[in-house]
PDB file of C-alpha atoms in Angstrom:
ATOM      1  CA  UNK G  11     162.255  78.842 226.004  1.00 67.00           C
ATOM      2  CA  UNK G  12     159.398  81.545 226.007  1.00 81.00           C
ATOM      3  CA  UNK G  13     155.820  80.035 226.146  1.00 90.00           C
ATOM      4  CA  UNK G  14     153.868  81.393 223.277  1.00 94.00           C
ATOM      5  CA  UNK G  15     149.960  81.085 222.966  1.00 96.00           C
ATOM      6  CA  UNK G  16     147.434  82.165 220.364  1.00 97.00           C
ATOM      7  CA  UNK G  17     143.861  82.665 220.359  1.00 97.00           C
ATOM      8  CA  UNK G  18     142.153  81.248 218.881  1.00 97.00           C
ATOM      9  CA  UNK G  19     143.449  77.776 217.659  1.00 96.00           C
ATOM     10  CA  UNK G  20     141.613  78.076 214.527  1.00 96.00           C
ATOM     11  CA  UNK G  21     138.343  79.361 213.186  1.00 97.00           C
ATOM     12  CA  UNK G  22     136.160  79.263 210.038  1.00 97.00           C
ATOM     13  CA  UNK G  23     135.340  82.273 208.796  1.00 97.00           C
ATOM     14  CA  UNK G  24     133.004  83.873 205.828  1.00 97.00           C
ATOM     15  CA  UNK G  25     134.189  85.641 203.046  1.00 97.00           C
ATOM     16  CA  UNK G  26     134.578  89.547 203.632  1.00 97.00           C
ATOM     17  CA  UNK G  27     134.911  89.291 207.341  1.00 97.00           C
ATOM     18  CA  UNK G  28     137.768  89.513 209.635  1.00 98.00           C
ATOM     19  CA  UNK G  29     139.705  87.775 212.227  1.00 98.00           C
ATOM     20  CA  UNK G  30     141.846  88.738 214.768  1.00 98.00           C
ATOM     21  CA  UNK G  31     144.485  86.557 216.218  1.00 98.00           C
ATOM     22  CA  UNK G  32     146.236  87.181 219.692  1.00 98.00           C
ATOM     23  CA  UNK G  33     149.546  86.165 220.768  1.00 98.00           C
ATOM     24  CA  UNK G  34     150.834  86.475 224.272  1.00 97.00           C
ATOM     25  CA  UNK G  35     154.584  85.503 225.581  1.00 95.00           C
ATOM     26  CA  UNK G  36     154.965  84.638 229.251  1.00 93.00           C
ATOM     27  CA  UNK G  37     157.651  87.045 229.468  1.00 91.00           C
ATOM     28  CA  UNK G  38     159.434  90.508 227.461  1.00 90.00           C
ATOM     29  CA  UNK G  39     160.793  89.710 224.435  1.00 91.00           C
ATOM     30  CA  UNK G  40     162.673  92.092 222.099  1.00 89.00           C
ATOM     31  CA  UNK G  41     161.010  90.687 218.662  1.00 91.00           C
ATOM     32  CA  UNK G  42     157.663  89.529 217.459  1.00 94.00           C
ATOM     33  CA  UNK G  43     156.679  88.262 214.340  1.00 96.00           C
ATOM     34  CA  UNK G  44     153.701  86.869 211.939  1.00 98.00           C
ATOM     35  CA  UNK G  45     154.249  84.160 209.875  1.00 97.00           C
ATOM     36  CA  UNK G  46     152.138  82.531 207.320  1.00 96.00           C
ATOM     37  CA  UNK G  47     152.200  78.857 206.425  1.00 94.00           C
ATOM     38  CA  UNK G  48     150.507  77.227 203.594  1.00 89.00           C
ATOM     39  CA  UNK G  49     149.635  73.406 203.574  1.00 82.00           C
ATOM     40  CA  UNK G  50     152.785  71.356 203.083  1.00 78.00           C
ATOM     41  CA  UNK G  51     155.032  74.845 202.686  1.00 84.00           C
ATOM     42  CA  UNK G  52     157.726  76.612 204.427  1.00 83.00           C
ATOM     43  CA  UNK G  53     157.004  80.070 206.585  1.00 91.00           C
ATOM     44  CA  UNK G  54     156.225  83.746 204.991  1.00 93.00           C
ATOM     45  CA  UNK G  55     157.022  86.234 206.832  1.00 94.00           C
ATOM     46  CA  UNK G  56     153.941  88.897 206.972  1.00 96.00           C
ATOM     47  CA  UNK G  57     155.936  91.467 209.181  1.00 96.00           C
ATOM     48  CA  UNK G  58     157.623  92.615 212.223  1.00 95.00           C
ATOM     49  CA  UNK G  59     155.560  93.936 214.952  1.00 95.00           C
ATOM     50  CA  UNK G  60     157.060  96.957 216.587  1.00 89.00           C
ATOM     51  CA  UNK G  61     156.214  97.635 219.849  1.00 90.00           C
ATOM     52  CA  UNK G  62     154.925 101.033 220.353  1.00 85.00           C
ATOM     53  CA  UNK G  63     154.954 101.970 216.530  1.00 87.00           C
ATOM     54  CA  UNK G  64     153.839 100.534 212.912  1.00 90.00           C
ATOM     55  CA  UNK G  65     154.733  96.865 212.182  1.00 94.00           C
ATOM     56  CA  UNK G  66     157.089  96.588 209.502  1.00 94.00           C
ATOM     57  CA  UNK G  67     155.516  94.302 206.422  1.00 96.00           C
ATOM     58  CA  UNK G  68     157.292  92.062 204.181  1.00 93.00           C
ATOM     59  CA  UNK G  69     156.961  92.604 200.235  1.00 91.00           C
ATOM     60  CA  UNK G  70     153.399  91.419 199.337  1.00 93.00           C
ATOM     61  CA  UNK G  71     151.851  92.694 202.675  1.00 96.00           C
ATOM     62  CA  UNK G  72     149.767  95.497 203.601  1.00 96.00           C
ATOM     63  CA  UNK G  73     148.683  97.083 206.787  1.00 96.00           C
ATOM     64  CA  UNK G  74     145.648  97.898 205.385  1.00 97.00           C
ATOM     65  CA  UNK G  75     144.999  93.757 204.771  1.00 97.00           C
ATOM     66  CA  UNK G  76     146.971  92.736 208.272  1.00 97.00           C
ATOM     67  CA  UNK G  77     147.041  95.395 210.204  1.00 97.00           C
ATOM     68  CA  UNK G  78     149.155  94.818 213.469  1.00 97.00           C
ATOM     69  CA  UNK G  79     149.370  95.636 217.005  1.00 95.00           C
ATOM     70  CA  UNK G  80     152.516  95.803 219.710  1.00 96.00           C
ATOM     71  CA  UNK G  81     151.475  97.626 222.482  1.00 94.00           C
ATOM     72  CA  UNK G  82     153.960  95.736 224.763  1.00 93.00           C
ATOM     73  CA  UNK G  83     156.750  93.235 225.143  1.00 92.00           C
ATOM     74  CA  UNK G  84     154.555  90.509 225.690  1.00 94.00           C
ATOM     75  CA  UNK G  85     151.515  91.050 223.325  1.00 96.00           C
ATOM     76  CA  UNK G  86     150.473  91.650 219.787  1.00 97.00           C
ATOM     77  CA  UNK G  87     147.440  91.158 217.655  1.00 97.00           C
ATOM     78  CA  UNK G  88     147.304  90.333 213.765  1.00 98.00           C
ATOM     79  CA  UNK G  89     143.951  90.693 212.198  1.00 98.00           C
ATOM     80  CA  UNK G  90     143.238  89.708 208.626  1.00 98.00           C
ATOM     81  CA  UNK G  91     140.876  91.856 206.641  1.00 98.00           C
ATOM     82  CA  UNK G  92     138.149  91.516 203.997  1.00 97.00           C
ATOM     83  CA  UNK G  93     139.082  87.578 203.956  1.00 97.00           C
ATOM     84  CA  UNK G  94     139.075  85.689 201.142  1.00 97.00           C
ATOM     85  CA  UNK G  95     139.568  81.829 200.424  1.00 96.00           C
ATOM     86  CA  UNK G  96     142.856  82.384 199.681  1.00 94.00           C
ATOM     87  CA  UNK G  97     143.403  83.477 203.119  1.00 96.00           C
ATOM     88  CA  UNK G  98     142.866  80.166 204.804  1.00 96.00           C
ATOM     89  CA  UNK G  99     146.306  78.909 206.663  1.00 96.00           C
ATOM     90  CA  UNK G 100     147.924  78.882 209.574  1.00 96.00           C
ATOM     91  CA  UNK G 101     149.324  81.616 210.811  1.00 97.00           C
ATOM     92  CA  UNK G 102     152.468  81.370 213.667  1.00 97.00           C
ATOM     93  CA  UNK G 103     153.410  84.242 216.323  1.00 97.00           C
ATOM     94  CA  UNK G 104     157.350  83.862 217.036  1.00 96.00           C
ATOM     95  CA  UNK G 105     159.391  85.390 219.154  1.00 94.00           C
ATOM     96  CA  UNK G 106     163.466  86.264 219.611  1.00 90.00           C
ATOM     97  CA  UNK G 107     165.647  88.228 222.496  1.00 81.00           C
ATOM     98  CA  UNK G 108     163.978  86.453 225.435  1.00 74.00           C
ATOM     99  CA  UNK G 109     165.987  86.206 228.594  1.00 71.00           C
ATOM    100  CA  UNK G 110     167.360  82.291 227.649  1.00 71.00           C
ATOM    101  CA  UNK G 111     168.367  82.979 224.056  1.00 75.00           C
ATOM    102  CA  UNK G 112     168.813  86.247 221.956  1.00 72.00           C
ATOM    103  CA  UNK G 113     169.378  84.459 218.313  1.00 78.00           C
ATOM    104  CA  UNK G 114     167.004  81.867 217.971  1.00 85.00           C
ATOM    105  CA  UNK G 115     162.985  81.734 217.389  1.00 90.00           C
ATOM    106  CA  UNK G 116     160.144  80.237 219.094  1.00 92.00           C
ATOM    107  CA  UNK G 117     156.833  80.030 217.772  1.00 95.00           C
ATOM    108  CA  UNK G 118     153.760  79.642 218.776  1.00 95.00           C
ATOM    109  CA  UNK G 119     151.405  77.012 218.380  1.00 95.00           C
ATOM    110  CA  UNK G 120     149.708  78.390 215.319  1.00 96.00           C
ATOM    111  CA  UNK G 121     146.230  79.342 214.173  1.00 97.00           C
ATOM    112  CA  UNK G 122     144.997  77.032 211.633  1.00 96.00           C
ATOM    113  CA  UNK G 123     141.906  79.802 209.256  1.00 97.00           C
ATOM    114  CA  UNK G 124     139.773  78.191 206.900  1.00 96.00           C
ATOM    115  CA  UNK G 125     137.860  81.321 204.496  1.00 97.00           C
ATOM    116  CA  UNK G 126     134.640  79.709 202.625  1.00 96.00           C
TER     117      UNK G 126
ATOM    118  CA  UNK C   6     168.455  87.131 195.242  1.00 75.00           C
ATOM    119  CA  UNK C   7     168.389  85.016 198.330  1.00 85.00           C
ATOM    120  CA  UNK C   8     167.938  81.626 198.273  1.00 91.00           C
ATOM    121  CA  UNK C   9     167.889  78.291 200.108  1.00 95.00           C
ATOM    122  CA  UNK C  10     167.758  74.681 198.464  1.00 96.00           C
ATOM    123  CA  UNK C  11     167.217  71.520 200.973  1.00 96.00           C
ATOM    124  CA  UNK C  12     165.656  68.552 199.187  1.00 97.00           C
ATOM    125  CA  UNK C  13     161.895  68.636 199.368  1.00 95.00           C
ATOM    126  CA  UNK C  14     161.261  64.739 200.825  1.00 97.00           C
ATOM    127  CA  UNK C  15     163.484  61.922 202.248  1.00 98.00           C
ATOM    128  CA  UNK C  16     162.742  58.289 203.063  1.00 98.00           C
ATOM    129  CA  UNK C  17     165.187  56.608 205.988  1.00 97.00           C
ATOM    130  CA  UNK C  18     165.010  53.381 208.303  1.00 97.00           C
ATOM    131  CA  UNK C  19     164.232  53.458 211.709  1.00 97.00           C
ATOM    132  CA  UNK C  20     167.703  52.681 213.383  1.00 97.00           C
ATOM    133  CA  UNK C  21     169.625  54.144 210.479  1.00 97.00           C
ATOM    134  CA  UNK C  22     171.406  57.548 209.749  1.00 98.00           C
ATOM    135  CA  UNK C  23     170.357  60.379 207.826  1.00 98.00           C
ATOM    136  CA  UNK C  24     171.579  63.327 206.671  1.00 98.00           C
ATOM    137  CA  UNK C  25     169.524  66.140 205.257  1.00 98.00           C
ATOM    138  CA  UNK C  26     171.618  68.830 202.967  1.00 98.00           C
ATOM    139  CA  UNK C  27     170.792  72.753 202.960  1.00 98.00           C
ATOM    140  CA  UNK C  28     172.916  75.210 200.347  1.00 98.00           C
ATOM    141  CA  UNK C  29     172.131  79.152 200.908  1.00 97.00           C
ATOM    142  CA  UNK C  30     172.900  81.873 198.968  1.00 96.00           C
ATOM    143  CA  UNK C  31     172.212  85.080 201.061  1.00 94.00           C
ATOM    144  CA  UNK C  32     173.579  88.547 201.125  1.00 92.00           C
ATOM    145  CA  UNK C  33     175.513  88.152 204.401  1.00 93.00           C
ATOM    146  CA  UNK C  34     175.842  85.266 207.160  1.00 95.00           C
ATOM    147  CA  UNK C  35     174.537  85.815 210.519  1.00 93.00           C
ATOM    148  CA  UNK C  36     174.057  82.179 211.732  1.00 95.00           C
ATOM    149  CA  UNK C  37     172.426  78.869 210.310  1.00 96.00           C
ATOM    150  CA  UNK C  38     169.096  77.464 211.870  1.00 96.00           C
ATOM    151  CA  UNK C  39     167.486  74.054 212.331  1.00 97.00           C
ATOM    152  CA  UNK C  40     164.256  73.377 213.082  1.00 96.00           C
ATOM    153  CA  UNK C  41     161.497  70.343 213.292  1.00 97.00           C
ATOM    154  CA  UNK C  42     158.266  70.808 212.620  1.00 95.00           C
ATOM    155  CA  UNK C  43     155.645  67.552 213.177  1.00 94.00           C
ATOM    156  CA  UNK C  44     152.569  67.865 210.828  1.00 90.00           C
ATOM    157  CA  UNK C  45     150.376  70.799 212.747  1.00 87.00           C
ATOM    158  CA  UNK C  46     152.705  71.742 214.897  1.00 90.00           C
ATOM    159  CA  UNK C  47     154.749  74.823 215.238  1.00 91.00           C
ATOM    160  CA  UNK C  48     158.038  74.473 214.315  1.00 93.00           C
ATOM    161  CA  UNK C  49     160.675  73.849 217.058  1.00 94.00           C
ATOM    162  CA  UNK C  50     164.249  74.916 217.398  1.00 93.00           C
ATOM    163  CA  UNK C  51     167.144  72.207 216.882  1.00 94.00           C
ATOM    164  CA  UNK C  52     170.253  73.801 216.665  1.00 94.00           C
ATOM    165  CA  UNK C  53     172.280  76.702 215.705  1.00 93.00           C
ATOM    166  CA  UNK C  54     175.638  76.796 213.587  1.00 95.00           C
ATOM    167  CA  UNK C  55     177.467  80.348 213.034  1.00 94.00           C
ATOM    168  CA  UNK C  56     181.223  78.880 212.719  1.00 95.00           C
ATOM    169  CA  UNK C  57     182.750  76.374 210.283  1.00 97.00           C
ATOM    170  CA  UNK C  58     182.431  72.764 212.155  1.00 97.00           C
ATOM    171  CA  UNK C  59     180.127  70.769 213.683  1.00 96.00           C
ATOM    172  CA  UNK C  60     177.563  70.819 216.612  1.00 93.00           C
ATOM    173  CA  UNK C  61     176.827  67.955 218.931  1.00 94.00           C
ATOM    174  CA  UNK C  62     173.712  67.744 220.873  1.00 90.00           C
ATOM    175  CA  UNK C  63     172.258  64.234 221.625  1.00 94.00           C
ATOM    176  CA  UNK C  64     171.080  62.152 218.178  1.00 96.00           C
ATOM    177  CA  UNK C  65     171.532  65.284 216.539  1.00 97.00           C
ATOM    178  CA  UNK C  66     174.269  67.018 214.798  1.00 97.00           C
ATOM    179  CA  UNK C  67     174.776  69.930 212.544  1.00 97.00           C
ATOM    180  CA  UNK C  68     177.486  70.644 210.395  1.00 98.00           C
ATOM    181  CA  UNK C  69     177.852  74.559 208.811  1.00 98.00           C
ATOM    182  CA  UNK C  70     180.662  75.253 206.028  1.00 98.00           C
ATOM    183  CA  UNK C  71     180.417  79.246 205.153  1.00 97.00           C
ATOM    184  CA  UNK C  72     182.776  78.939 202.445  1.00 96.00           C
ATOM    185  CA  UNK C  73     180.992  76.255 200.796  1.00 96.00           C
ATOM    186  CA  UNK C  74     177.433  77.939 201.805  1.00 97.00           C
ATOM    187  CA  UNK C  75     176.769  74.481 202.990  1.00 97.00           C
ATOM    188  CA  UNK C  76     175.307  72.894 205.796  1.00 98.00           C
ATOM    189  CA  UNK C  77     173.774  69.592 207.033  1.00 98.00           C
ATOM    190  CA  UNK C  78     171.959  68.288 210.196  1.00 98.00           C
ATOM    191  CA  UNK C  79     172.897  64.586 210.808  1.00 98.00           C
ATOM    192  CA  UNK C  80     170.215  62.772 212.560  1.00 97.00           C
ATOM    193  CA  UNK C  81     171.553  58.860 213.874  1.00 97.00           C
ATOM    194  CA  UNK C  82     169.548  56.242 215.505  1.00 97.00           C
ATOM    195  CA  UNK C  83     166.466  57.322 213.936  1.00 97.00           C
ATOM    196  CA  UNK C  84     163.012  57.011 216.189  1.00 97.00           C
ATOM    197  CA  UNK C  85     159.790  57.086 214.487  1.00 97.00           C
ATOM    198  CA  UNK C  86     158.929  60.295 216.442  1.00 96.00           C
ATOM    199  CA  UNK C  87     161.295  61.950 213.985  1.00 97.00           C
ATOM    200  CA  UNK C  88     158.817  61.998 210.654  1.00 97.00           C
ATOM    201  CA  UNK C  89     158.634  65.343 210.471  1.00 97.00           C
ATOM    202  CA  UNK C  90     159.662  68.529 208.220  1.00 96.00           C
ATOM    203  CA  UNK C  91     163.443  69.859 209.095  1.00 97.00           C
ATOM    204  CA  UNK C  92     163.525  73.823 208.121  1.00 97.00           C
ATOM    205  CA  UNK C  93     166.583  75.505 207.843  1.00 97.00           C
ATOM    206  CA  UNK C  94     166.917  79.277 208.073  1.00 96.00           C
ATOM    207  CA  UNK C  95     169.696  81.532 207.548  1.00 96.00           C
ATOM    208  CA  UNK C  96     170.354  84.829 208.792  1.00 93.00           C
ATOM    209  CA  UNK C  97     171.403  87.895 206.458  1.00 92.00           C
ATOM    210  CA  UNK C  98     172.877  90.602 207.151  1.00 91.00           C
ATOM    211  CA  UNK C  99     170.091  92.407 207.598  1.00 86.00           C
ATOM    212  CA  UNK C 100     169.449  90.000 210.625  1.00 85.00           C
ATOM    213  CA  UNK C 101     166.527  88.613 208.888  1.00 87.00           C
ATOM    214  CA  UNK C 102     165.872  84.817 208.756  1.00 90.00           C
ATOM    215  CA  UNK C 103     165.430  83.370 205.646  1.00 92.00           C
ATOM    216  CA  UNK C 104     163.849  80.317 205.198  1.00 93.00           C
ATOM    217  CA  UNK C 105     164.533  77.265 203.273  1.00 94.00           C
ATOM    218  CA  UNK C 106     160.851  75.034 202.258  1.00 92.00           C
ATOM    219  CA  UNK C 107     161.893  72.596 204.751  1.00 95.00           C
ATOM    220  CA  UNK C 108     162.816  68.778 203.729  1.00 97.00           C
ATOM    221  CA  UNK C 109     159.448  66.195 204.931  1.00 96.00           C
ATOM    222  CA  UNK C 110     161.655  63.227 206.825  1.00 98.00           C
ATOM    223  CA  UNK C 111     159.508  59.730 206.486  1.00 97.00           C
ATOM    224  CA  UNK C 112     160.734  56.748 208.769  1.00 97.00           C
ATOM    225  CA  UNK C 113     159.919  53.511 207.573  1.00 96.00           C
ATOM    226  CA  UNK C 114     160.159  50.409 210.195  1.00 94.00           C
TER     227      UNK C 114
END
């Protein structure tokens, strides 16, 4: 499978500021998502991250709060804006169409945010 | 709208069997995912069922019926390492996974 990392881990952030959170695949990939997960929840999809164009956001997402970045195969960026304490989660990078396996996903290891 | 129902927490034996249910209702079929996820960890992939039948690999097994929306991952000779959460996912038509809340797994000795 593809190795996925993020950066950073997790942080604690103040209210009103923003983070941004970078994902990097050791190789191309055709796909790259954001997830959010809640304590003891399943995944939300925030959007699609299109490289070379405007991510595509799930109902309930804005670029203006998560704006995204794709400017390759291998890299992407999702910054949360203006946090709040309802921000704090973890937040996964996955991946699908690497050169092993087109249908399934791999994630990354996750950044765990806590907002106070 | 789409949905996916697995039960939300399961107690089992080490040693024993288990098997952990998921029923979708999507607007297409484009496959049927597994995956574990160990508390704060990312979630891993475990198998992947897009015909009737059932999948082999290892202690694990996963079973997809389309006309029954129905599908099951059979874990046997259950190791403590497997506590974890089992998420399935199914793809729609639009290619878009869909996730279930994931089923928490607890081994007892």
């Amino acid at each position: 499978s593809a190795v996925i990392s993020q950066k950073p881990s997790r942080d604690i952030c103040q209210r009103g500021t923003s983070l941004t959170i970078q994902c990097q695949v050791d190789s191309q990939v055709t796909m790259m998502f954001w997830y959010r997960q809640q304590p003891g929840q399943s995944l939300t999809l925030i959007a699609t991250a299109n490289q070379g164009s405007e991510a595509t956001y799930e109902s309930g997402f804005v670029i203006d709060k998560f704006p995204i970045s794709r400017p390759n195969l291998t890299f992407s960026t999702l910054t949360v804006s203006n946090m709040s304490p309802e921000d704090s989660s973890i937040y996964l990078c996955s991946v699908e169409g690497t050169e092993i396996s087109y249908n399934e996903q791999f994630f990354g290891p996750g950044t765990r945010l806590t907002v106070l | 709208g789409q949905n996916i129902d697995q039960p939300t927490e399961m107690t089992a034996t080490e040693g024993a069997i288990v098997q952990i249910n998921c029923t979708y209702q999507t607007s297409g079929f484009n496959g049927l995912f597994w995956y574990q996820q160990h508390a704060g960890e990312a979630p891993t992939f475990l198998s992947y069922n897009v015909l009737d039948g059932l999948e082999e690999k290892g202690r694990f097994s996963s079973f997809l019926s389309r006309s029954k929306g129905y599908s099951y991952l059979l874990l046997k000779e259950l190791q403590m390492k497997d506590s974890a959460s089992y998420l399935c996912a199914v793809r729609d038509s639009n290619y878009q996974l869909i996730w279930g809340a994931g089923t928490k797994l607890i081994i007892k000795p």
